[in-house]
Amino acid sequence: MFGYRVPAPDQAMLISGGRRGQGGAPFRVVTGHGKFVLPVFRKVRFLTLAMCEAEVAETCVTRQGIALTVRAVIAFKVGNDTESVVNAGQRFLSDQDQMSVLTGRIFAGHLRSIIGSMTVEEIVTERQKLATEVLETSKTEMAKIGLIVDSLQIQSIDDGETGYIEAMSAPHKAAIQRQAQIAQAQATQASVEAQQEAARNQAEYSRQTAVVQAEYSAEVDRAQARAAQAGPLAQAHAQQEVLAAQTELAERAAQLRQQELVAEVVKPAEAEAERIRLLAMAEAERMKIQAEAAASHDRVALDRMLIDQLPQIVKEASAGLANANVNVLNGTDGLGEIAAGLVGQGLTILDSVRRNLGAPEGQDGTAAKNGGGSGAGGQGHSGRVEIE
């Protein structure tokens, strides 16, 4: 719309002409909204509210008399309140670039003033303190011109060729270097220890690997040895079994041969010996029979003579009983036994005569047996005869 003006967000619109602004300002301030402005009768100008920057590079002398070149950066802007906008508009509206120049000069003066009251050590080690003091001392002056400072940064402090700062930093550098060397030595030692530990671990791993490989190789060798011995052992066992079988076969063959020898030699020899013994016994019996036959021919006449004399012998024996006291205990049987005893005695006398005449032993034995049998027969009867 014609005559309607709107300032940008980072601008303040200054309307001059017509009635005065707030506090007797020669213009009205409009920010954040639009305004109808009558052409020709009103004049509109815009003042930036954006952030501005000013650099300062100032040579300052410390309380110790040492010249230092200080470089700083100031960030500032026009204040948002109407009073700040009016103050800044009255001073920088026609040439807004002058705000940076004037701000730099103001801060340069405050830097010289504050650094002159500090030592190099304080300035170097307490830069934030230096910046805070500069801001505090310049705040009132900057407010008068409608500016506010957002920040002040000390970029560098240089002592030129005096070498004071370097000398001051020498102990710290030495300490830092010493600490760096110690740290490096510790790092090197740690690295060496780590390498040694790694080497030990590697050696231990290699040892364990070698042991495992040796055990594996030994196991393989043992298995191969067992496999290599299995054939000869099996062959030896087989040969041993063959030898045992051959030995058993030989023993059986020896037993068979022994049985054959017994059957072929011993048995025929025993049979032959038995045959010879039987032949010898037969021959001896034959000769005995012949001898008895030859002797019997001579005894026939003698036996006849003895038989003829036997009644007389019995008679003489019975005569001996005439004066004896005979008690017959069992009657007729007892008398029979007496008679048989007398006959037996007669036969005994006959045998005695034969022996005295040189009768053969076989005949005596026969007669004795016959006599004994008669006696035994007499004792076998149940009757009993007592002679006193």
mmCIF file of C-alpha atoms in Angstrom:
data_model
loop_
_atom_site.group_PDB
_atom_site.id
_atom_site.type_symbol
_atom_site.label_atom_id
_atom_site.label_comp_id
_atom_site.label_asym_id
_atom_site.label_seq_id
_atom_site.Cartn_x
_atom_site.Cartn_y
_atom_site.Cartn_z
ATOM 1 C CA MET A 1 0.000 0.000 0.000
ATOM 2 C CA PHE A 2 1.227 3.427 -0.857
ATOM 3 C CA GLY A 3 2.926 5.155 2.146
ATOM 4 C CA TYR A 4 2.998 1.990 4.352
ATOM 5 C CA ARG A 5 6.606 1.125 5.408
ATOM 6 C CA VAL A 6 7.810 -1.962 7.293
ATOM 7 C CA PRO A 7 11.354 -2.372 8.734
ATOM 8 C CA ALA A 8 13.294 -5.636 8.447
ATOM 9 C CA PRO A 9 13.624 -7.906 11.525
ATOM 10 C CA ASP A 10 17.191 -6.659 12.169
ATOM 11 C CA GLN A 11 16.399 -3.034 11.488
ATOM 12 C CA ALA A 12 14.866 -0.076 13.293
ATOM 13 C CA MET A 13 12.769 2.338 11.225
ATOM 14 C CA LEU A 14 13.387 5.998 12.123
ATOM 15 C CA ILE A 15 10.635 8.388 11.042
ATOM 16 C CA SER A 16 11.500 12.028 11.167
ATOM 17 C CA GLY A 17 9.173 14.981 10.566
ATOM 18 C CA GLY A 18 5.984 15.583 12.346
ATOM 19 C CA ARG A 19 5.826 15.155 16.033
ATOM 20 C CA ARG A 20 8.893 14.138 18.091
ATOM 21 C CA GLY A 21 9.597 10.740 19.344
ATOM 22 C CA GLN A 22 9.804 9.307 22.852
ATOM 23 C CA GLY A 23 11.791 11.359 25.364
ATOM 24 C CA GLY A 24 12.093 14.299 23.074
ATOM 25 C CA ALA A 25 13.910 12.367 20.396
ATOM 26 C CA PRO A 26 13.985 14.085 17.001
ATOM 27 C CA PHE A 27 12.415 10.994 15.326
ATOM 28 C CA ARG A 28 10.119 8.198 16.108
ATOM 29 C CA VAL A 29 11.402 4.589 16.342
ATOM 30 C CA VAL A 30 9.435 1.731 14.854
ATOM 31 C CA THR A 31 10.601 -1.901 15.211
ATOM 32 C CA GLY A 32 8.789 -5.141 14.501
ATOM 33 C CA HIS A 33 5.760 -3.691 12.681
ATOM 34 C CA GLY A 34 4.816 -1.338 9.817
ATOM 35 C CA LYS A 35 3.741 2.284 9.804
ATOM 36 C CA PHE A 36 1.984 4.658 7.462
ATOM 37 C CA VAL A 37 4.350 7.366 6.412
ATOM 38 C CA LEU A 38 3.122 10.448 4.565
ATOM 39 C CA PRO A 39 5.292 11.074 1.588
ATOM 40 C CA VAL A 40 7.014 14.402 1.377
ATOM 41 C CA PHE A 41 5.949 15.292 4.872
ATOM 42 C CA ARG A 42 7.762 12.424 6.579
ATOM 43 C CA LYS A 43 11.214 10.962 5.995
ATOM 44 C CA VAL A 44 12.134 7.363 6.793
ATOM 45 C CA ARG A 45 15.611 6.010 7.526
ATOM 46 C CA PHE A 46 16.695 2.518 8.692
ATOM 47 C CA LEU A 47 19.299 1.707 11.373
ATOM 48 C CA THR A 48 20.761 -1.804 11.453
ATOM 49 C CA LEU A 49 20.303 -3.857 14.596
ATOM 50 C CA ALA A 50 22.466 -6.720 13.316
ATOM 51 C CA MET A 51 25.647 -7.999 14.991
ATOM 52 C CA CYS A 52 28.758 -6.070 14.108
ATOM 53 C CA GLU A 53 32.437 -6.887 14.612
ATOM 54 C CA ALA A 54 35.471 -4.787 15.454
ATOM 55 C CA GLU A 55 39.114 -5.892 15.611
ATOM 56 C CA VAL A 56 41.712 -4.379 17.881
ATOM 57 C CA ALA A 57 45.504 -4.708 17.577
ATOM 58 C CA GLU A 58 47.081 -2.490 20.207
ATOM 59 C CA THR A 59 50.563 -2.272 21.708
ATOM 60 C CA CYS A 60 50.255 -2.051 25.460
ATOM 61 C CA VAL A 61 52.824 -1.743 28.255
ATOM 62 C CA THR A 62 52.413 -3.939 31.300
ATOM 63 C CA ARG A 63 53.043 -3.008 34.885
ATOM 64 C CA GLN A 64 56.536 -4.520 34.461
ATOM 65 C CA GLY A 65 57.273 -2.159 31.572
ATOM 66 C CA ILE A 66 57.156 -4.887 28.930
ATOM 67 C CA ALA A 67 55.469 -3.952 25.666
ATOM 68 C CA LEU A 68 52.862 -6.427 24.480
ATOM 69 C CA THR A 69 50.883 -6.449 21.270
ATOM 70 C CA VAL A 70 47.354 -7.573 22.040
ATOM 71 C CA ARG A 71 44.881 -8.639 19.385
ATOM 72 C CA ALA A 72 41.202 -8.834 20.280
ATOM 73 C CA VAL A 73 37.825 -9.203 18.563
ATOM 74 C CA ILE A 74 34.720 -7.373 19.833
ATOM 75 C CA ALA A 75 31.199 -8.494 18.888
ATOM 76 C CA PHE A 76 28.652 -5.692 19.419
ATOM 77 C CA LYS A 77 25.309 -4.338 18.181
ATOM 78 C CA VAL A 78 22.822 -1.536 18.718
ATOM 79 C CA GLY A 79 20.672 -2.107 21.770
ATOM 80 C CA ASN A 80 17.087 -3.265 21.269
ATOM 81 C CA ASP A 81 15.569 -0.615 23.511
ATOM 82 C CA THR A 82 14.371 2.686 22.093
ATOM 83 C CA GLU A 83 16.933 4.739 24.023
ATOM 84 C CA SER A 84 19.839 2.742 22.562
ATOM 85 C CA VAL A 85 18.356 3.001 19.061
ATOM 86 C CA VAL A 86 17.959 6.792 19.481
ATOM 87 C CA ASN A 87 21.540 7.209 20.783
ATOM 88 C CA ALA A 88 23.007 5.075 18.001
ATOM 89 C CA GLY A 89 20.800 6.700 15.366
ATOM 90 C CA GLN A 90 21.916 10.159 16.338
ATOM 91 C CA ARG A 91 25.610 9.130 16.114
ATOM 92 C CA PHE A 92 25.866 6.538 13.316
ATOM 93 C CA LEU A 93 22.754 6.833 11.147
ATOM 94 C CA SER A 94 24.507 8.757 8.390
ATOM 95 C CA ASP A 95 27.648 6.498 8.523
ATOM 96 C CA GLN A 96 26.920 3.204 10.248
ATOM 97 C CA ASP A 97 30.389 1.796 9.482
ATOM 98 C CA GLN A 98 31.761 4.192 12.056
ATOM 99 C CA MET A 99 30.330 2.016 14.785
ATOM 100 C CA SER A 100 33.104 -0.556 14.287
ATOM 101 C CA VAL A 101 35.830 2.071 14.102
ATOM 102 C CA LEU A 102 34.684 3.876 17.199
ATOM 103 C CA THR A 103 34.154 0.612 19.128
ATOM 104 C CA GLY A 104 37.693 -0.502 18.245
ATOM 105 C CA ARG A 105 39.189 2.710 19.470
ATOM 106 C CA ILE A 106 37.191 2.647 22.695
ATOM 107 C CA PHE A 107 38.327 -0.923 23.477
ATOM 108 C CA ALA A 108 41.925 -0.143 22.526
ATOM 109 C CA GLY A 109 41.995 2.569 25.163
ATOM 110 C CA HIS A 110 40.499 0.310 27.803
ATOM 111 C CA LEU A 111 42.974 -2.470 26.903
ATOM 112 C CA ARG A 112 45.939 -0.166 27.399
ATOM 113 C CA SER A 113 44.546 1.002 30.707
ATOM 114 C CA ILE A 114 43.855 -2.479 32.098
ATOM 115 C CA ILE A 115 47.034 -4.163 30.759
ATOM 116 C CA GLY A 116 49.078 -1.363 32.327
ATOM 117 C CA SER A 117 47.831 -2.535 35.733
ATOM 118 C CA MET A 118 48.659 -6.235 35.175
ATOM 119 C CA THR A 119 51.806 -8.311 34.824
ATOM 120 C CA VAL A 120 52.673 -10.420 31.842
ATOM 121 C CA GLU A 121 52.066 -13.567 33.843
ATOM 122 C CA GLU A 122 48.570 -12.382 34.785
ATOM 123 C CA ILE A 123 47.777 -11.331 31.243
ATOM 124 C CA VAL A 124 48.997 -14.617 29.801
ATOM 125 C CA THR A 125 47.457 -16.873 32.403
ATOM 126 C CA GLU A 126 44.265 -14.890 33.039
ATOM 127 C CA ARG A 127 42.993 -13.813 29.673
ATOM 128 C CA GLN A 128 39.365 -14.197 30.677
ATOM 129 C CA LYS A 129 39.930 -11.871 33.604
ATOM 130 C CA LEU A 130 41.422 -9.319 31.217
ATOM 131 C CA ALA A 131 38.438 -9.577 28.857
ATOM 132 C CA THR A 132 35.948 -9.293 31.735
ATOM 133 C CA GLU A 133 37.590 -6.172 33.107
ATOM 134 C CA VAL A 134 37.674 -4.531 29.663
ATOM 135 C CA LEU A 135 33.982 -5.275 29.189
ATOM 136 C CA GLU A 136 33.091 -3.901 32.582
ATOM 137 C CA THR A 137 34.999 -0.652 32.118
ATOM 138 C CA SER A 138 33.642 -0.064 28.600
ATOM 139 C CA LYS A 139 30.053 -0.933 29.322
ATOM 140 C CA THR A 140 28.994 2.568 30.430
ATOM 141 C CA GLU A 141 30.772 4.281 27.587
ATOM 142 C CA MET A 142 29.336 1.905 25.001
ATOM 143 C CA ALA A 143 25.818 2.419 26.424
ATOM 144 C CA LYS A 144 26.115 6.149 25.864
ATOM 145 C CA ILE A 145 26.502 5.630 22.140
ATOM 146 C CA GLY A 146 23.676 3.067 22.085
ATOM 147 C CA LEU A 147 25.871 -0.050 21.666
ATOM 148 C CA ILE A 148 26.100 -3.216 23.709
ATOM 149 C CA VAL A 149 28.974 -5.732 23.597
ATOM 150 C CA ASP A 150 28.082 -9.395 23.307
ATOM 151 C CA SER A 151 31.642 -10.735 23.654
ATOM 152 C CA LEU A 152 35.312 -9.848 23.768
ATOM 153 C CA GLN A 153 37.927 -12.413 22.759
ATOM 154 C CA ILE A 154 41.697 -11.937 23.247
ATOM 155 C CA GLN A 155 43.128 -13.605 20.199
ATOM 156 C CA SER A 156 46.847 -13.199 20.808
ATOM 157 C CA ILE A 157 49.462 -11.630 23.071
ATOM 158 C CA ASP A 158 52.872 -11.023 21.569
ATOM 159 C CA ASP A 159 55.948 -9.573 23.307
ATOM 160 C CA GLY A 160 57.802 -8.935 20.077
ATOM 161 C CA GLU A 161 61.528 -9.712 20.283
ATOM 162 C CA THR A 162 61.877 -9.393 24.033
ATOM 163 C CA GLY A 163 61.415 -13.126 24.546
ATOM 164 C CA TYR A 164 59.829 -12.620 27.939
ATOM 165 C CA ILE A 165 56.844 -14.788 27.291
ATOM 166 C CA GLU A 166 59.079 -17.460 25.817
ATOM 167 C CA ALA A 167 61.450 -17.253 28.810
ATOM 168 C CA MET A 168 58.481 -17.350 31.115
ATOM 169 C CA SER A 169 57.235 -20.403 29.380
ATOM 170 C CA ALA A 170 60.664 -22.067 29.415
ATOM 171 C CA PRO A 171 60.182 -23.786 32.823
ATOM 172 C CA HIS A 172 56.770 -24.836 31.769
ATOM 173 C CA LYS A 173 58.145 -25.989 28.462
ATOM 174 C CA ALA A 174 60.895 -27.863 30.281
ATOM 175 C CA ALA A 175 58.371 -29.369 32.644
ATOM 176 C CA ILE A 176 56.114 -30.174 29.758
ATOM 177 C CA GLN A 177 59.032 -31.610 27.838
ATOM 178 C CA ARG A 178 60.078 -33.536 30.900
ATOM 179 C CA GLN A 179 56.576 -34.805 31.361
ATOM 180 C CA ALA A 180 56.426 -35.506 27.674
ATOM 181 C CA GLN A 181 59.702 -37.403 27.889
ATOM 182 C CA ILE A 182 58.482 -39.251 30.967
ATOM 183 C CA ALA A 183 55.241 -39.995 29.240
ATOM 184 C CA GLN A 184 57.178 -41.031 26.155
ATOM 185 C CA ALA A 185 59.480 -43.205 28.270
ATOM 186 C CA GLN A 186 56.504 -44.686 30.043
ATOM 187 C CA ALA A 187 54.816 -45.206 26.736
ATOM 188 C CA THR A 188 58.002 -46.747 25.351
ATOM 189 C CA GLN A 189 58.364 -48.927 28.438
ATOM 190 C CA ALA A 190 54.746 -49.916 28.202
ATOM 191 C CA SER A 191 55.251 -50.591 24.533
ATOM 192 C CA VAL A 192 58.369 -52.651 25.254
ATOM 193 C CA GLU A 193 56.585 -54.507 28.043
ATOM 194 C CA ALA A 194 53.662 -55.071 25.742
ATOM 195 C CA GLN A 195 56.045 -56.305 23.054
ATOM 196 C CA GLN A 196 57.828 -58.515 25.574
ATOM 197 C CA GLU A 197 54.510 -59.802 26.857
ATOM 198 C CA ALA A 198 53.421 -60.381 23.285
ATOM 199 C CA ALA A 199 56.757 -62.127 22.613
ATOM 200 C CA ARG A 200 56.308 -64.248 25.749
ATOM 201 C CA ASN A 201 52.773 -65.072 24.750
ATOM 202 C CA GLN A 202 53.987 -65.879 21.265
ATOM 203 C CA ALA A 203 56.802 -68.016 22.693
ATOM 204 C CA GLU A 204 54.370 -69.749 25.053
ATOM 205 C CA TYR A 205 51.972 -70.287 22.194
ATOM 206 C CA SER A 206 54.826 -71.580 20.051
ATOM 207 C CA ARG A 207 55.936 -73.851 22.917
ATOM 208 C CA GLN A 208 52.446 -75.176 23.420
ATOM 209 C CA THR A 209 52.082 -75.608 19.689
ATOM 210 C CA ALA A 210 55.425 -77.440 19.558
ATOM 211 C CA VAL A 211 54.389 -79.628 22.503
ATOM 212 C CA VAL A 212 51.066 -80.412 20.890
ATOM 213 C CA GLN A 213 52.790 -81.102 17.588
ATOM 214 C CA ALA A 214 55.378 -83.282 19.348
ATOM 215 C CA GLU A 215 52.658 -85.189 21.183
ATOM 216 C CA TYR A 216 50.740 -85.535 17.954
ATOM 217 C CA SER A 217 53.887 -86.678 16.133
ATOM 218 C CA ALA A 218 54.676 -89.105 18.968
ATOM 219 C CA GLU A 219 51.137 -90.445 18.834
ATOM 220 C CA VAL A 220 51.385 -90.793 15.079
ATOM 221 C CA ASP A 221 54.775 -92.526 15.440
ATOM 222 C CA ARG A 222 53.361 -94.872 18.070
ATOM 223 C CA ALA A 223 50.385 -95.621 15.876
ATOM 224 C CA GLN A 224 52.680 -96.209 12.906
ATOM 225 C CA ALA A 225 54.956 -98.370 15.062
ATOM 226 C CA ARG A 226 51.975 -100.376 16.278
ATOM 227 C CA ALA A 227 50.752 -100.665 12.719
ATOM 228 C CA ALA A 228 54.249 -101.679 11.579
ATOM 229 C CA GLN A 229 54.512 -104.213 14.409
ATOM 230 C CA ALA A 230 51.035 -105.556 13.828
ATOM 231 C CA GLY A 231 52.110 -107.457 10.718
ATOM 232 C CA PRO A 232 55.233 -109.096 12.231
ATOM 233 C CA LEU A 233 53.372 -109.773 15.476
ATOM 234 C CA ALA A 234 50.517 -111.381 13.611
ATOM 235 C CA GLN A 235 53.018 -113.360 11.532
ATOM 236 C CA ALA A 236 54.895 -114.372 14.708
ATOM 237 C CA HIS A 237 51.639 -115.421 16.368
ATOM 238 C CA ALA A 238 50.715 -117.346 13.263
ATOM 239 C CA GLN A 239 54.136 -118.993 13.192
ATOM 240 C CA GLN A 240 53.834 -119.727 16.906
ATOM 241 C CA GLU A 241 50.457 -121.317 16.329
ATOM 242 C CA VAL A 242 51.911 -123.267 13.409
ATOM 243 C CA LEU A 243 54.823 -124.422 15.582
ATOM 244 C CA ALA A 244 52.407 -125.372 18.357
ATOM 245 C CA ALA A 245 50.314 -127.315 15.859
ATOM 246 C CA GLN A 246 53.434 -128.932 14.440
ATOM 247 C CA THR A 247 54.639 -129.767 17.975
ATOM 248 C CA GLU A 248 51.286 -131.277 18.840
ATOM 249 C CA LEU A 249 51.327 -133.180 15.561
ATOM 250 C CA ALA A 250 54.853 -134.408 16.312
ATOM 251 C CA GLU A 251 53.807 -135.480 19.787
ATOM 252 C CA ARG A 252 50.842 -137.319 18.367
ATOM 253 C CA ALA A 253 53.089 -138.873 15.742
ATOM 254 C CA ALA A 254 55.548 -139.912 18.492
ATOM 255 C CA GLN A 255 52.732 -141.424 20.520
ATOM 256 C CA LEU A 256 51.458 -143.195 17.444
ATOM 257 C CA ARG A 257 54.947 -144.441 16.654
ATOM 258 C CA GLN A 258 55.338 -145.565 20.256
ATOM 259 C CA GLN A 259 52.078 -147.449 20.003
ATOM 260 C CA GLU A 260 53.225 -148.887 16.703
ATOM 261 C CA LEU A 261 56.533 -149.936 18.279
ATOM 262 C CA VAL A 262 54.636 -151.498 21.191
ATOM 263 C CA ALA A 263 52.381 -153.267 18.741
ATOM 264 C CA GLU A 264 55.225 -154.227 16.384
ATOM 265 C CA VAL A 265 58.064 -155.005 18.853
ATOM 266 C CA VAL A 266 57.023 -155.158 22.512
ATOM 267 C CA LYS A 267 53.829 -157.133 22.124
ATOM 268 C CA PRO A 268 55.414 -159.694 19.781
ATOM 269 C CA ALA A 269 58.414 -159.931 22.141
ATOM 270 C CA GLU A 270 56.140 -160.419 25.142
ATOM 271 C CA ALA A 271 54.140 -162.979 23.193
ATOM 272 C CA GLU A 272 57.320 -164.748 22.184
ATOM 273 C CA ALA A 273 58.608 -164.666 25.797
ATOM 274 C CA GLU A 274 55.282 -166.060 27.014
ATOM 275 C CA ARG A 275 55.429 -168.753 24.364
ATOM 276 C CA ILE A 276 58.964 -169.666 25.367
ATOM 277 C CA ARG A 277 57.963 -169.691 29.062
ATOM 278 C CA LEU A 278 55.009 -171.914 28.340
ATOM 279 C CA LEU A 279 57.187 -174.200 26.253
ATOM 280 C CA ALA A 280 59.737 -174.335 29.064
ATOM 281 C CA MET A 281 57.037 -175.101 31.618
ATOM 282 C CA ALA A 282 55.618 -177.747 29.340
ATOM 283 C CA GLU A 283 59.025 -179.254 28.865
ATOM 284 C CA ALA A 284 59.712 -179.199 32.614
ATOM 285 C CA GLU A 285 56.349 -180.807 33.294
ATOM 286 C CA ARG A 286 57.056 -183.410 30.661
ATOM 287 C CA MET A 287 60.424 -184.166 32.193
ATOM 288 C CA LYS A 288 58.853 -184.319 35.659
ATOM 289 C CA ILE A 289 56.207 -186.650 34.423
ATOM 290 C CA GLN A 290 58.865 -188.799 32.799
ATOM 291 C CA ALA A 291 60.905 -188.800 36.027
ATOM 292 C CA GLU A 292 57.856 -189.724 38.062
ATOM 293 C CA ALA A 293 56.993 -192.411 35.599
ATOM 294 C CA ALA A 294 60.523 -193.811 35.841
ATOM 295 C CA ALA A 295 60.421 -193.702 39.642
ATOM 296 C CA SER A 296 56.956 -195.191 39.860
ATOM 297 C CA HIS A 297 58.161 -198.358 38.134
ATOM 298 C CA ASP A 298 60.556 -199.028 41.041
ATOM 299 C CA ARG A 299 57.955 -198.190 43.730
ATOM 300 C CA VAL A 300 55.402 -200.637 42.598
ATOM 301 C CA ALA A 301 57.185 -203.603 44.180
ATOM 302 C CA LEU A 302 57.831 -201.652 47.354
ATOM 303 C CA ASP A 303 54.209 -200.538 47.655
ATOM 304 C CA ARG A 304 53.064 -204.091 47.305
ATOM 305 C CA MET A 305 55.401 -205.194 50.052
ATOM 306 C CA LEU A 306 54.203 -202.396 52.342
ATOM 307 C CA ILE A 307 50.579 -203.144 51.613
ATOM 308 C CA ASP A 308 51.179 -206.772 52.539
ATOM 309 C CA GLN A 309 52.694 -205.623 55.823
ATOM 310 C CA LEU A 310 49.964 -203.042 56.584
ATOM 311 C CA PRO A 311 47.668 -205.408 58.512
ATOM 312 C CA GLN A 312 50.532 -206.434 60.684
ATOM 313 C CA ILE A 313 51.396 -202.756 61.337
ATOM 314 C CA VAL A 314 47.839 -201.987 62.291
ATOM 315 C CA LYS A 315 47.707 -204.968 64.485
ATOM 316 C CA GLU A 316 50.825 -203.852 66.312
ATOM 317 C CA ALA A 317 49.337 -200.398 66.737
ATOM 318 C CA SER A 318 46.112 -201.730 68.129
ATOM 319 C CA ALA A 319 48.024 -203.859 70.558
ATOM 320 C CA GLY A 320 49.397 -200.694 72.028
ATOM 321 C CA LEU A 321 45.847 -199.666 72.921
ATOM 322 C CA ALA A 322 45.170 -202.796 74.966
ATOM 323 C CA ASN A 323 46.517 -201.312 78.155
ATOM 324 C CA ALA A 324 45.183 -197.771 77.480
ATOM 325 C CA ASN A 325 42.207 -196.212 79.269
ATOM 326 C CA VAL A 326 39.851 -195.287 76.437
ATOM 327 C CA ASN A 327 36.690 -193.262 77.052
ATOM 328 C CA VAL A 328 34.245 -193.243 74.172
ATOM 329 C CA LEU A 329 32.151 -190.079 74.428
ATOM 330 C CA ASN A 330 29.875 -190.434 71.453
ATOM 331 C CA GLY A 331 29.111 -194.138 70.973
ATOM 332 C CA THR A 332 29.373 -195.751 67.585
ATOM 333 C CA ASP A 333 30.762 -192.656 65.915
ATOM 334 C CA GLY A 334 33.501 -192.530 68.455
ATOM 335 C CA LEU A 335 34.503 -196.127 67.722
ATOM 336 C CA GLY A 336 34.573 -195.381 63.998
ATOM 337 C CA GLU A 337 36.843 -192.449 64.631
ATOM 338 C CA ILE A 338 39.198 -194.614 66.664
ATOM 339 C CA ALA A 339 39.397 -197.142 63.869
ATOM 340 C CA ALA A 340 39.981 -194.450 61.298
ATOM 341 C CA GLY A 341 42.697 -192.949 63.497
ATOM 342 C CA LEU A 342 44.459 -196.310 63.669
ATOM 343 C CA VAL A 343 44.340 -196.713 59.901
ATOM 344 C CA GLY A 344 45.606 -193.113 59.523
ATOM 345 C CA GLN A 345 48.501 -193.855 61.815
ATOM 346 C CA GLY A 346 49.278 -196.889 59.762
ATOM 347 C CA LEU A 347 49.387 -194.843 56.620
ATOM 348 C CA THR A 348 51.636 -192.323 58.366
ATOM 349 C CA ILE A 349 54.020 -195.069 59.282
ATOM 350 C CA LEU A 350 53.881 -196.213 55.678
ATOM 351 C CA ASP A 351 54.857 -192.778 54.470
ATOM 352 C CA SER A 352 57.687 -192.603 56.947
ATOM 353 C CA VAL A 353 58.971 -195.878 55.672
ATOM 354 C CA ARG A 354 58.767 -194.552 52.120
ATOM 355 C CA ARG A 355 60.809 -191.503 52.994
ATOM 356 C CA ASN A 356 63.339 -193.549 54.812
ATOM 357 C CA LEU A 357 63.616 -195.739 51.741
ATOM 358 C CA GLY A 358 64.298 -192.693 49.587
ATOM 359 C CA ALA A 359 60.855 -192.103 48.093
ATOM 360 C CA PRO A 360 60.510 -188.962 45.966
ATOM 361 C CA GLU A 361 59.403 -185.732 47.665
ATOM 362 C CA GLY A 362 56.329 -185.449 45.529
ATOM 363 C CA GLN A 363 55.124 -188.816 46.726
ATOM 364 C CA ASP A 364 55.861 -187.922 50.392
ATOM 365 C CA GLY A 365 53.943 -184.717 49.983
ATOM 366 C CA THR A 366 51.067 -186.635 48.533
ATOM 367 C CA ALA A 367 51.105 -189.135 51.325
ATOM 368 C CA ALA A 368 51.422 -186.437 53.944
ATOM 369 C CA LYS A 369 48.479 -184.677 52.436
ATOM 370 C CA ASN A 370 46.521 -187.857 52.389
ATOM 371 C CA GLY A 371 47.415 -188.530 56.011
ATOM 372 C CA GLY A 372 46.623 -185.003 56.998
ATOM 373 C CA GLY A 373 43.350 -185.267 55.229
ATOM 374 C CA SER A 374 42.575 -188.368 57.180
ATOM 375 C CA GLY A 375 43.436 -186.639 60.414
ATOM 376 C CA ALA A 376 41.433 -183.667 59.445
ATOM 377 C CA GLY A 377 38.629 -185.889 58.543
ATOM 378 C CA GLY A 378 38.857 -187.468 61.963
ATOM 379 C CA GLN A 379 38.673 -184.056 63.542
ATOM 380 C CA GLY A 380 35.774 -183.083 61.340
ATOM 381 C CA HIS A 381 33.473 -185.665 62.992
ATOM 382 C CA SER A 382 31.339 -184.434 65.860
ATOM 383 C CA GLY A 383 32.342 -187.361 68.078
ATOM 384 C CA ARG A 384 35.154 -186.980 70.640
ATOM 385 C CA VAL A 385 37.574 -189.659 71.958
ATOM 386 C CA GLU A 386 39.826 -189.093 74.945
ATOM 387 C CA ILE A 387 42.732 -191.533 75.605
ATOM 388 C CA GLU A 388 44.534 -191.506 78.888
#
